[in-house]
Coordinates of C-alpha atoms in Angstrom, one line a residue:
M1 CA -5.2 -22.5 0.7
K2 CA -5.6 -22.4 4.7
K3 CA -7.4 -19.4 6.0
K4 CA -5.9 -17.7 8.3
L5 CA -8.0 -15.8 11.1
A6 CA -6.7 -13.1 13.6
F7 CA -8.9 -11.5 16.2
F8 CA -7.6 -8.6 17.7
P9 CA -8.0 -7.9 21.7
A10 CA -11.3 -5.9 21.3
L11 CA -12.9 -8.3 19.1
A12 CA -11.8 -11.8 20.4
L13 CA -15.1 -12.4 22.4
A14 CA -17.6 -10.8 19.7
A15 CA -15.6 -13.0 17.3
A16 CA -16.2 -16.2 19.4
L17 CA -19.7 -15.8 20.0
C18 CA -20.1 -15.3 16.4
L19 CA -18.7 -18.4 15.8
L20 CA -20.7 -20.3 18.1
S21 CA -24.0 -18.5 16.6
A22 CA -23.1 -19.3 13.2
C23 CA -22.7 -15.8 12.7
G24 CA -26.5 -15.3 12.1
P25 CA -29.0 -12.4 13.3
K26 CA -29.5 -12.2 17.1
E27 CA -32.8 -12.3 18.5
D28 CA -32.5 -8.4 19.2
G29 CA -32.1 -7.6 15.4
R30 CA -28.1 -7.2 15.8
V31 CA -25.8 -9.0 13.5
T32 CA -22.4 -10.1 12.9
L33 CA -20.6 -9.0 9.7
T34 CA -17.8 -10.6 8.3
L35 CA -14.9 -7.9 7.2
M36 CA -11.8 -9.8 5.2
G37 CA -8.6 -7.7 4.5
K38 CA -4.8 -8.1 5.1
K39 CA -3.4 -9.1 8.3
T40 CA -1.0 -5.8 8.5
D41 CA -3.9 -3.6 7.1
L42 CA -6.5 -4.6 9.9
A43 CA -3.7 -4.4 12.5
K44 CA -3.3 -0.4 11.7
N45 CA -4.6 1.7 15.1
Y46 CA -7.4 3.7 13.0
M47 CA -8.9 0.7 11.7
T48 CA -9.1 -1.1 15.0
R49 CA -10.2 2.2 16.8
I50 CA -13.1 2.4 14.2
F51 CA -14.1 -1.6 14.8
E52 CA -14.4 -0.5 18.5
Q53 CA -16.3 2.1 18.1
Y54 CA -18.6 0.4 15.6
E55 CA -19.1 -2.5 18.0
K56 CA -19.6 -0.1 21.4
E57 CA -22.1 2.1 19.7
T58 CA -24.3 -0.5 17.5
G59 CA -24.4 -3.5 19.4
N60 CA -23.4 -5.1 16.0
E61 CA -20.3 -7.6 16.1
L62 CA -17.1 -7.8 12.9
E63 CA -16.1 -11.0 12.5
I64 CA -12.5 -10.1 11.4
L65 CA -11.1 -12.5 8.8
A66 CA -7.3 -11.6 8.8
Y67 CA -5.3 -13.0 6.1
E68 CA -1.3 -13.2 5.7
D69 CA -0.3 -10.0 3.2
E70 CA 1.2 -12.8 0.6
E71 CA -2.0 -15.1 0.9
F72 CA -4.7 -12.1 0.6
E73 CA -5.1 -11.7 -3.0
E74 CA -5.2 -15.5 -3.9
A75 CA -7.7 -16.3 -1.0
A76 CA -9.9 -13.0 -2.0
A77 CA -9.9 -14.7 -5.7
K78 CA -10.9 -17.6 -4.6
K79 CA -13.6 -16.6 -2.5
A80 CA -14.9 -14.5 -5.4
E81 CA -14.9 -17.4 -7.8
E82 CA -16.6 -19.9 -4.8
G83 CA -19.3 -17.2 -4.3
D84 CA -18.5 -17.2 -0.5
L85 CA -17.5 -13.3 -0.3
P86 CA -17.4 -12.0 3.3
D87 CA -20.0 -8.9 3.9
L88 CA -17.3 -6.4 3.3
M89 CA -13.6 -6.5 2.0
M90 CA -11.0 -3.9 2.2
H91 CA -8.9 -3.7 -1.1
F92 CA -7.1 -1.2 -3.1
N93 CA -8.3 0.2 -6.2
N94 CA -5.6 -1.4 -8.1
S95 CA -5.3 -4.2 -11.0
D96 CA -5.5 -7.2 -8.6
L97 CA -9.0 -5.6 -7.9
E98 CA -10.1 -6.3 -11.4
I99 CA -9.4 -10.1 -10.6
L100 CA -12.2 -10.0 -8.3
Q101 CA -14.8 -8.7 -10.9
P102 CA -16.1 -5.8 -8.6
E103 CA -19.1 -4.8 -11.1
E104 CA -20.5 -8.2 -10.8
H105 CA -19.6 -9.0 -6.8
F106 CA -19.5 -5.6 -4.9
Y107 CA -21.8 -3.0 -4.5
C108 CA -21.7 0.6 -6.4
M109 CA -21.5 3.1 -3.9
D110 CA -22.3 6.0 -6.5
G111 CA -25.4 6.9 -4.8
E112 CA -24.3 7.0 -1.3
S113 CA -24.5 10.1 0.8
W114 CA -21.3 10.1 1.8
I115 CA -19.7 10.6 -1.7
D116 CA -19.7 14.5 -1.5
S117 CA -17.9 14.1 1.8
L118 CA -14.5 12.9 0.1
T119 CA -11.9 14.9 -0.8
P120 CA -11.2 15.4 -4.7
A121 CA -7.9 13.5 -4.3
A122 CA -9.4 10.9 -2.5
K123 CA -13.0 10.4 -4.7
A124 CA -10.8 10.6 -7.9
Y125 CA -8.4 7.7 -6.9
C126 CA -11.6 5.6 -5.7
E127 CA -13.1 5.8 -9.5
N128 CA -12.6 3.0 -12.0
P129 CA -12.0 3.5 -15.4
K130 CA -15.8 4.0 -15.9
G131 CA -16.2 6.5 -13.0
K132 CA -17.8 4.1 -10.9
I133 CA -17.0 4.0 -6.9
F134 CA -17.0 0.7 -5.6
G135 CA -15.9 1.0 -2.3
L136 CA -15.3 4.2 0.9
P137 CA -11.6 5.1 1.4
F138 CA -10.8 4.6 4.8
W139 CA -7.4 4.7 4.8
E140 CA -4.1 6.9 5.0
M141 CA -3.0 9.5 2.2
S142 CA 0.4 9.4 3.1
V143 CA 3.9 10.6 1.2
S144 CA 6.1 7.8 -0.1
G145 CA 9.6 8.9 -0.3
C146 CA 13.3 8.1 1.3
Y147 CA 13.0 8.6 4.9
Y148 CA 16.8 8.8 6.3
N149 CA 18.5 9.0 10.0
K150 CA 19.3 12.7 10.2
T151 CA 21.3 12.3 13.4
L152 CA 23.1 9.2 12.1
L153 CA 24.0 11.1 8.8
D154 CA 25.0 14.5 10.6
S155 CA 27.3 12.7 13.0
L156 CA 28.9 11.2 9.8
G157 CA 29.5 14.8 8.4
L158 CA 27.0 13.7 5.6
K159 CA 24.2 15.1 4.0
P160 CA 20.8 14.3 2.1
A161 CA 20.5 13.8 -1.6
S162 CA 18.9 16.2 -4.2
T163 CA 20.1 14.4 -7.5
Q164 CA 20.6 10.6 -8.6
K165 CA 24.3 11.3 -8.5
E166 CA 24.2 12.8 -5.3
F167 CA 22.1 9.8 -3.8
D168 CA 24.7 7.3 -5.2
V169 CA 27.7 9.2 -3.6
L170 CA 26.2 9.3 -0.3
C171 CA 25.2 5.1 -0.4
Q172 CA 28.9 4.5 -1.5
A173 CA 30.2 6.9 1.5
L174 CA 28.3 4.8 4.1
A175 CA 29.1 1.5 2.7
D176 CA 32.8 2.2 2.6
I177 CA 32.8 3.3 6.3
G178 CA 30.7 0.1 7.0
Q179 CA 27.2 1.4 7.5
T180 CA 24.3 -0.2 5.3
P181 CA 22.9 2.8 3.6
I182 CA 19.4 1.2 2.7
C183 CA 16.7 -1.2 4.6
W184 CA 15.6 -3.0 1.5
P185 CA 13.2 -5.7 2.8
A186 CA 13.4 -7.9 -0.4
D187 CA 11.7 -10.8 1.8
G188 CA 7.5 -10.3 1.0
C189 CA 7.7 -6.8 0.2
G190 CA 7.2 -4.7 -3.0
W191 CA 6.3 -1.4 -3.0
M192 CA 9.6 -0.2 -3.3
Y193 CA 9.5 -0.7 -7.4
Q194 CA 6.3 1.2 -8.2
F195 CA 8.3 4.2 -6.8
G196 CA 10.9 3.5 -9.1
L197 CA 8.2 3.0 -11.9
D198 CA 6.0 5.5 -11.2
P199 CA 8.0 9.0 -12.7
V200 CA 8.3 6.6 -16.2
F201 CA 4.9 6.2 -16.5
A202 CA 3.1 9.2 -14.7
D203 CA 5.4 11.5 -16.8
D204 CA 4.5 10.0 -20.1
P205 CA 0.6 9.0 -19.9
E206 CA 0.9 8.0 -23.8
R207 CA 3.8 5.5 -22.7
L208 CA 1.0 4.1 -20.2
D209 CA -1.8 3.8 -22.8
K210 CA 0.6 2.1 -25.4
L211 CA 1.4 -0.3 -22.3
N212 CA -2.2 -0.7 -21.3
R213 CA -3.4 -1.4 -25.0
N214 CA -0.7 -4.1 -25.6
E215 CA 1.0 -2.0 -28.2
A216 CA 4.4 -1.8 -26.0
S217 CA 6.3 -3.7 -23.4
Y218 CA 8.6 -3.2 -20.9
A219 CA 11.5 -3.7 -23.4
D220 CA 10.5 -0.7 -25.0
V221 CA 10.9 1.8 -22.3
P222 CA 14.7 2.0 -21.4
E223 CA 13.9 3.4 -17.9
V224 CA 12.8 0.1 -16.8
A225 CA 16.2 -1.7 -17.3
D226 CA 18.0 1.7 -15.9
M227 CA 15.7 0.7 -13.1
L228 CA 16.8 -2.9 -12.8
E229 CA 20.5 -1.7 -13.5
W230 CA 20.4 0.0 -10.5
L231 CA 19.2 -2.4 -8.3
L232 CA 21.5 -4.5 -9.4
G233 CA 24.2 -2.4 -8.9
A234 CA 23.1 -1.2 -5.6
S235 CA 22.9 -5.1 -4.3
A236 CA 26.7 -5.4 -5.8
R237 CA 28.0 -2.7 -3.8
G238 CA 26.3 -3.7 -0.6
W239 CA 24.0 -0.7 -0.6
F240 CA 21.1 -3.1 0.9
G241 CA 23.7 -5.1 3.3
D242 CA 24.3 -8.8 3.2
S243 CA 21.2 -10.4 4.5
Y244 CA 18.5 -8.0 2.6
M245 CA 16.8 -10.9 1.0
D246 CA 15.6 -12.2 4.4
I247 CA 14.4 -8.7 5.6
G248 CA 10.5 -8.7 5.8
W249 CA 8.1 -6.2 7.0
S250 CA 8.7 -7.0 10.9
D251 CA 12.1 -6.4 10.3
I252 CA 12.4 -2.6 9.0
S253 CA 11.5 -1.2 12.6
P254 CA 14.4 -2.8 14.3
S255 CA 16.6 -2.1 11.5
I256 CA 16.1 1.2 11.4
N257 CA 15.6 2.2 14.7
S258 CA 19.0 0.6 15.5
G259 CA 20.9 2.5 13.4
E260 CA 21.9 -0.6 11.3
T261 CA 20.3 0.9 8.4
A262 CA 20.4 4.5 7.5
M263 CA 17.6 4.9 5.3
V264 CA 14.3 3.3 4.0
F265 CA 11.6 3.9 1.1
I266 CA 8.5 4.1 2.9
W267 CA 5.9 6.5 3.8
D268 CA 5.4 8.7 6.8
T269 CA 2.2 7.2 8.5
W270 CA 4.0 4.0 8.9
F271 CA 6.3 6.1 11.5
Y272 CA 3.2 6.6 13.4
T273 CA 1.2 3.4 12.9
D274 CA 4.1 0.4 13.0
F275 CA 7.6 2.1 13.8
E276 CA 8.9 1.1 17.0
E277 CA 11.3 3.1 18.5
G278 CA 14.6 2.5 19.6
K279 CA 18.4 3.9 19.8
Y280 CA 16.6 6.3 17.5
T281 CA 12.7 8.0 17.5
R282 CA 10.8 9.2 14.7
D283 CA 12.2 12.7 15.7
D284 CA 15.6 11.4 14.3
F285 CA 14.1 11.2 10.5
A286 CA 13.7 13.6 7.7
L287 CA 12.4 12.9 3.9
M288 CA 14.3 13.2 0.7
P289 CA 13.2 12.0 -2.1
V290 CA 13.5 8.3 -3.8
F291 CA 16.2 7.6 -6.3
M292 CA 16.0 4.3 -8.1
G293 CA 17.9 5.1 -11.6
T294 CA 14.8 6.5 -13.4
A295 CA 14.3 10.4 -12.1
E296 CA 17.4 12.3 -12.1
D297 CA 15.8 14.5 -9.4
G298 CA 14.0 12.3 -7.5
T299 CA 10.3 11.4 -7.0
Y300 CA 7.8 11.2 -4.0
E301 CA 4.7 9.0 -4.6
G302 CA 1.0 10.1 -3.3
G303 CA -1.0 8.2 -1.6
N304 CA -2.8 4.9 -2.2
L305 CA -6.1 4.3 -0.4
N306 CA -7.6 1.2 0.9
M307 CA -11.2 0.9 0.4
L308 CA -14.3 -1.1 2.5
M309 CA -16.5 -2.5 0.0
A310 CA -19.8 -4.3 0.2
R311 CA -20.8 -7.9 -0.9
K312 CA -23.5 -6.6 -3.5
D313 CA -25.3 -10.0 -3.0
G314 CA -24.7 -10.3 0.8
E315 CA -27.3 -11.4 3.3
H316 CA -26.1 -8.7 5.3
L317 CA -25.7 -5.9 2.6
E318 CA -27.9 -2.9 4.2
E319 CA -26.0 -3.5 7.9
A320 CA -22.9 -3.6 5.6
L321 CA -23.6 -0.6 3.9
G322 CA -24.9 1.1 7.3
F323 CA -21.3 0.2 8.7
L324 CA -19.7 2.2 5.8
E325 CA -22.0 5.3 6.7
F326 CA -20.6 4.9 10.1
C327 CA -17.2 5.5 9.3
A328 CA -17.9 8.0 7.1
D329 CA -19.3 10.3 9.9
P330 CA -17.1 12.7 11.0
D331 CA -17.4 12.0 15.0
H332 CA -16.2 8.2 13.9
Y333 CA -13.5 9.3 11.5
N334 CA -12.2 12.2 13.6
A335 CA -11.7 9.4 16.3
A336 CA -10.2 7.0 14.5
F337 CA -7.5 9.0 12.8
R338 CA -6.6 11.0 15.9
G339 CA -3.1 11.7 15.8
V340 CA -2.4 10.0 12.8
A341 CA -0.2 11.3 9.9
T342 CA -1.8 11.8 6.7
E343 CA -3.3 13.9 4.6
S344 CA -7.3 14.3 4.7
V345 CA -9.7 11.8 2.9
F346 CA -12.7 13.3 4.1
Q347 CA -13.4 16.9 3.8
G348 CA -14.4 16.9 7.6
Q349 CA -11.1 15.3 8.7
T350 CA -9.7 17.8 11.5
T351 CA -8.0 15.4 14.1
N352 CA -5.3 14.0 11.5
I353 CA -1.7 15.5 11.7
E354 CA 0.7 16.4 9.4
S355 CA 4.4 15.0 9.9
D356 CA 7.0 16.8 10.6
M357 CA 9.1 15.2 8.2
V358 CA 6.8 16.0 5.2
L359 CA 6.4 19.5 6.2
D360 CA 10.1 20.3 6.6
A361 CA 10.4 19.0 2.6
E362 CA 7.3 20.4 1.6
E363 CA 8.8 22.4 -1.2
S364 CA 10.6 19.5 -2.6
V365 CA 7.5 17.3 -2.2
K366 CA 5.6 20.3 -4.1
E367 CA 8.0 19.8 -6.7
K368 CA 8.5 16.2 -7.5
Q369 CA 5.6 14.2 -6.2
R370 CA 3.8 12.1 -8.8
V371 CA 0.5 10.3 -8.3
S372 CA 0.6 6.9 -7.7
T373 CA 0.8 5.2 -11.2
A374 CA 2.3 1.9 -11.5
E375 CA 0.3 -0.4 -9.3
P376 CA -3.0 1.1 -9.9
G377 CA -2.3 2.2 -13.4
I378 CA -0.3 -0.3 -15.2
V379 CA -3.0 -3.7 -16.5
G380 CA -1.9 -6.6 -15.3
Y381 CA 1.0 -4.9 -12.8
H382 CA 1.1 -7.5 -9.7
T383 CA 3.4 -6.5 -7.0
Q384 CA 4.3 -10.0 -6.1
D385 CA 5.1 -11.1 -9.8
V386 CA 7.4 -7.9 -9.9
C387 CA 9.1 -9.2 -6.5
N388 CA 9.6 -12.7 -7.8
A389 CA 10.8 -11.3 -11.3
V390 CA 13.4 -9.1 -9.3
T391 CA 14.5 -11.8 -7.1
E392 CA 15.3 -13.8 -10.2
L393 CA 17.5 -11.1 -11.1
M394 CA 19.2 -10.4 -7.9
A395 CA 20.0 -14.0 -6.9
G396 CA 21.9 -14.1 -10.5
K397 CA 19.1 -16.6 -12.1
T398 CA 18.9 -13.9 -14.9
D399 CA 20.5 -10.9 -16.1
V400 CA 18.6 -7.7 -16.4
E401 CA 17.1 -8.7 -20.2
G402 CA 15.5 -12.0 -19.0
C403 CA 14.4 -10.0 -15.7
I404 CA 12.4 -7.7 -18.2
R405 CA 11.2 -10.3 -20.2
L406 CA 9.6 -12.3 -17.1
L407 CA 7.8 -9.0 -15.8
D408 CA 6.4 -8.8 -19.3
E409 CA 5.6 -12.4 -19.3
Y410 CA 3.6 -11.7 -15.8
R411 CA 2.2 -8.6 -16.7
V412 CA 0.5 -10.1 -19.9
K413 CA -0.7 -13.2 -18.4
E414 CA -2.3 -11.3 -15.7
A415 CA -3.9 -8.9 -18.0
K416 CA -5.1 -11.5 -19.9
R417 CA -6.7 -13.4 -16.7
Q418 CA -8.5 -10.1 -16.3
G419 CA -9.8 -9.9 -19.9
A420 CA -8.3 -6.8 -20.6
K421 CA -9.2 -5.5 -24.0
G422 CA -5.9 -6.0 -26.6
F423 CA -4.4 -9.1 -24.6

């Protein structure tokens, strides 16, 4: 695995000096902390803001280890296995985290002063099954759904959907006039599948428990087949366009700001951190539920949170924990999240905003939002595995039944690797 290093402009000089000095303590007591994460995560404006604040106010430096998204999990697992973890790591509290054995490698945060400053939702997200917290949530609490170009739809005399049937009719109406309905970034992006699976398991916790005890499989859950059938049908009808298998993260913005596609399954904060305006701007978009064949009335997904974790036996553990305290200071996180569309993660968070898209759909969101369930809740769930299995289906290399077998094989294999009970 070749390591990818990306240094953001404000940190480039500090990083270069760090490399020259072998990242050791400086004569004046200042240190350089290594921080590892996904390239796209580390580039969020609120992250670069907090990095710049920290370096400026403390005199310490950050060596940013930015990995391509698809390489990150493997690289993190390798570092954990080799005992080469960085001082700090960004990671979601999901099944991939278990591969890193957090209780063995990362500092337990239960006694940290900032715990009580978290909102109840943020704190609950960070807790593992034993109720322990291994990271400070410093991220966006966004609302995921189907964001649609209301200006485009209005110009075509079309309306947003409130049921699966209406959504399918809308997609076909767009396709019939040569308009690609949905931007589906199948090249390297996989968050969309959890939107379809969330209501399946969030609405039936016992079903999730059976799956996680290895007493049931995806083959026992009809809605999984329903989602795959819907995806296959959407592809065949041209609802994703002709080249969706080649559409990746960097292609989403051009696809929807040009009007090439009318809708995208994504989250509101993306429009404030990643969206590049073109023919259409953020003000041209509105929000309706996601429909993927598993919830007749649609669904929205609540936020997932990236956590900042500290290496348990790190040489600079004290300074790493100090960095987390810095991030959890109201003056610092309010400066970092100023103008960012997100629900509050900290109780003292005041400078973030709520997007008009979410506010306008507030009643619908309250009624149909589910807690993020598939990725953080299903033992052995791995986004790339799901992508790989669905890609086989969409490429015609397997059928729905075969895709489900693949999904189960991948899930069970991953659960065994994690040492999950019952597998």
